[in-house]
Short mmCIF file of C-alpha atoms and ligand atoms in Angstrom, two decimals:
data_model
loop_
_atom_site.label_atom_id
_atom_site.label_comp_id
_atom_site.label_asym_id
_atom_site.label_seq_id
_atom_site.Cartn_x
_atom_site.Cartn_y
_atom_site.Cartn_z
CA MET O 1 -69.07 25.50 260.01
CA LEU O 2 -71.18 23.97 257.28
CA SER O 3 -74.66 25.32 256.71
CA LYS O 4 -77.43 22.80 257.42
CA GLU O 5 -78.39 22.80 253.74
CA LEU O 6 -74.83 22.08 252.58
CA GLU O 7 -74.34 19.43 255.27
CA LYS O 8 -77.49 17.67 254.07
CA ALA O 9 -76.41 17.89 250.42
CA LEU O 10 -72.93 16.53 251.21
CA ASN O 11 -74.48 13.65 253.16
CA GLU O 12 -76.67 12.84 250.14
CA GLN O 13 -73.52 12.77 248.04
CA ILE O 14 -71.86 10.28 250.45
CA ASN O 15 -74.92 8.09 249.96
CA PHE O 16 -74.75 8.46 246.18
CA GLU O 17 -71.03 7.58 246.11
CA ILE O 18 -71.73 4.40 248.09
CA TYR O 19 -74.64 3.67 245.74
CA SER O 20 -72.19 4.20 242.85
CA SER O 21 -69.81 1.72 244.45
CA TYR O 22 -72.64 -0.80 244.84
CA SER O 23 -73.75 -0.23 241.23
CA TYR O 24 -70.23 -1.00 240.00
CA LEU O 25 -70.17 -4.13 242.16
CA ALA O 26 -73.34 -5.23 240.31
CA MET O 27 -71.54 -4.55 237.02
CA ALA O 28 -68.53 -6.57 238.28
CA SER O 29 -70.71 -9.57 239.08
CA TYR O 30 -72.44 -9.36 235.68
CA VAL O 31 -69.20 -9.26 233.64
CA GLU O 32 -67.61 -11.93 235.84
CA SER O 33 -70.60 -14.17 235.15
CA LEU O 34 -69.56 -13.84 231.47
CA ASP O 35 -66.02 -15.00 232.41
CA LEU O 36 -64.62 -11.54 231.64
CA SER O 37 -62.36 -11.35 234.68
CA GLY O 38 -60.35 -8.39 233.34
CA PHE O 39 -63.54 -6.34 233.04
CA GLY O 40 -64.42 -7.66 236.49
CA ASN O 41 -61.12 -6.29 237.77
CA PHE O 42 -61.88 -2.91 236.19
CA PHE O 43 -65.18 -2.72 238.09
CA ARG O 44 -63.67 -4.01 241.35
CA VAL O 45 -61.20 -1.12 241.18
CA GLN O 46 -64.10 1.23 240.40
CA VAL O 47 -65.89 -0.06 243.54
CA GLN O 48 -62.87 1.01 245.62
CA GLU O 49 -62.63 4.39 243.89
CA GLU O 50 -66.25 5.19 244.70
CA LEU O 51 -65.76 4.21 248.34
CA PHE O 52 -62.72 6.49 248.39
CA HIS O 53 -64.93 9.32 247.08
CA ALA O 54 -67.53 8.60 249.78
CA MET O 55 -64.83 8.68 252.46
CA LYS O 56 -63.47 11.98 251.14
CA PHE O 57 -66.87 13.61 251.76
CA TYR O 58 -67.22 11.74 255.07
CA ASP O 59 -63.84 13.01 256.34
CA TYR O 60 -64.63 16.52 255.17
CA ILE O 61 -67.97 16.72 257.00
CA LEU O 62 -66.30 15.52 260.22
CA GLN O 63 -63.38 17.94 259.80
CA LYS O 64 -65.91 20.77 259.52
CA GLY O 65 -67.61 19.66 262.72
CA GLY O 66 -70.71 18.40 260.90
CA ASN O 67 -72.72 15.23 261.36
CA VAL O 68 -72.51 12.24 259.03
CA GLU O 69 -75.98 10.76 258.40
CA HIS O 70 -76.23 7.14 257.31
CA ASP O 71 -79.20 6.51 255.07
CA ALA O 72 -80.33 3.35 253.22
CA ILE O 73 -78.48 2.54 250.00
CA ASN O 74 -80.68 2.02 246.93
CA ARG O 75 -80.74 -1.31 245.14
CA PRO O 76 -78.43 -1.15 242.11
CA ASN O 77 -79.54 -2.08 238.59
CA GLN O 78 -78.56 -5.67 237.79
CA GLN O 79 -80.17 -5.99 234.36
CA PHE O 80 -77.77 -5.68 231.45
CA ASN O 81 -78.21 -6.72 227.82
CA ASP O 82 -74.51 -7.12 227.05
CA ILE O 83 -71.08 -5.62 227.71
CA ILE O 84 -71.88 -2.54 225.59
CA ASP O 85 -74.97 -1.90 227.73
CA VAL O 86 -72.84 -2.12 230.89
CA PHE O 87 -70.53 0.68 229.72
CA GLN O 88 -73.42 2.72 228.34
CA LYS O 89 -75.08 2.59 231.77
CA GLY O 90 -71.72 3.24 233.48
CA LEU O 91 -71.18 6.37 231.37
CA GLU O 92 -74.74 7.60 232.07
CA HIS O 93 -74.13 7.01 235.77
CA GLU O 94 -70.95 9.10 235.71
CA GLN O 95 -72.79 11.89 233.85
CA GLU O 96 -75.37 11.86 236.65
CA VAL O 97 -72.56 12.06 239.25
CA THR O 98 -71.14 15.09 237.39
CA ARG O 99 -74.56 16.81 237.46
CA ARG O 100 -74.76 16.22 241.21
CA ILE O 101 -71.23 17.53 241.82
CA TYR O 102 -72.08 20.66 239.77
CA ASN O 103 -75.25 21.20 241.84
CA LEU O 104 -73.19 20.92 245.01
CA ALA O 105 -70.68 23.42 243.60
CA ASP O 106 -73.54 25.82 242.73
CA LEU O 107 -74.80 25.60 246.32
CA ALA O 108 -71.30 26.10 247.79
CA ASN O 109 -70.82 29.11 245.48
CA GLU O 110 -74.16 30.63 246.54
CA GLU O 111 -73.09 30.31 250.16
CA LYS O 112 -69.56 31.57 249.38
CA ASP O 113 -68.26 28.50 251.26
CA HIS O 114 -64.72 28.53 249.89
CA ALA O 115 -63.52 25.40 251.70
CA THR O 116 -66.32 23.35 250.17
CA ILE O 117 -65.73 24.98 246.78
CA SER O 118 -62.10 23.83 247.02
CA LEU O 119 -63.13 20.25 247.93
CA LEU O 120 -65.57 20.16 245.03
CA ARG O 121 -62.95 21.41 242.58
CA TRP O 122 -61.11 18.09 243.15
CA PHE O 123 -64.31 16.19 242.31
CA ILE O 124 -65.01 18.34 239.23
CA ASP O 125 -61.55 17.39 237.86
CA GLU O 126 -62.05 13.75 238.88
CA GLN O 127 -65.33 13.59 236.92
CA VAL O 128 -63.55 14.59 233.70
CA GLU O 129 -61.40 11.47 234.11
CA GLU O 130 -64.32 9.25 235.15
CA GLU O 131 -66.48 10.19 232.16
CA ASN O 132 -63.50 9.86 229.82
CA SER O 133 -62.62 6.41 231.18
CA PHE O 134 -66.16 5.11 230.56
CA SER O 135 -66.63 6.75 227.15
CA THR O 136 -63.24 5.42 225.95
CA ILE O 137 -64.00 1.83 226.98
CA LEU O 138 -67.54 2.16 225.58
CA LYS O 139 -66.07 3.04 222.16
CA LYS O 140 -63.68 0.10 222.41
CA VAL O 141 -66.32 -2.48 223.37
CA LYS O 142 -68.50 -1.26 220.49
CA ARG O 143 -65.58 -1.92 218.12
CA CYS O 144 -65.18 -5.40 219.64
CA ASN O 145 -68.78 -6.26 218.74
CA ASP O 146 -68.85 -9.70 217.03
CA ASN O 147 -65.08 -10.00 217.51
CA PRO O 148 -64.43 -12.19 220.59
CA ALA O 149 -60.64 -12.16 220.06
CA ALA O 150 -60.57 -8.35 220.30
CA LEU O 151 -62.83 -8.47 223.36
CA TYR O 152 -60.47 -10.90 225.13
CA MET O 153 -57.51 -8.64 224.33
CA LEU O 154 -59.38 -5.74 225.95
CA ASP O 155 -60.21 -8.02 228.88
CA ASP O 156 -56.46 -8.71 229.34
CA GLU O 157 -55.72 -4.98 229.21
CA LEU O 158 -58.31 -4.22 231.92
CA ALA O 159 -56.94 -7.01 234.13
CA THR O 160 -53.90 -4.81 234.84
CA ARG O 161 -55.81 -1.88 236.39
CA ILE O 162 -54.94 -1.38 240.06
CA PHE O 163 -56.44 0.90 242.69
CA THR O 164 -54.08 3.70 243.70
CA PRO O 165 -55.54 6.13 246.23
CA PRO O 166 -54.83 9.69 245.07
CA THR O 167 -52.06 11.25 247.19
CA THR O 168 -53.26 14.84 246.77
CA LYS O 169 -55.86 15.73 249.39
FE1 LIG R 201 -67.45 8.98 242.49
#
């Protein structure tokens, strides 16, 4: 059984993961409007990853006999100055996700809810990769500044990213 407080917090995280997915869709449409289809592909994959995260919490709540609450999804930011700004905002978004996952872990620890602690450990590890992915590309796009040829090479590199659902549960 999940406590009411933890159930509510996990539901808020489902909402935030879907909001994350929607935010990355907004980033996809911005970069695709600049004809950067490889970057667009990167964000389309990110959209799927975030939905996968949402579904992982969704499945967990149901497995624990809890109720999934569907709330409104906030409007994502659609204002970007340039490609550097997109990755800066993406990195900040992932840092916010990490803070939220840590808060959930604190709550699960307080309640000594070991099953939820175990679920959140997967997300804690995942966030290391997510932040690293955004900070690495941010550094690269900064180096591409005023060098369109380098930017197009990076665009080609990002065109190869594919979504692979993690096999470990
Ligand atoms: Fe996520």
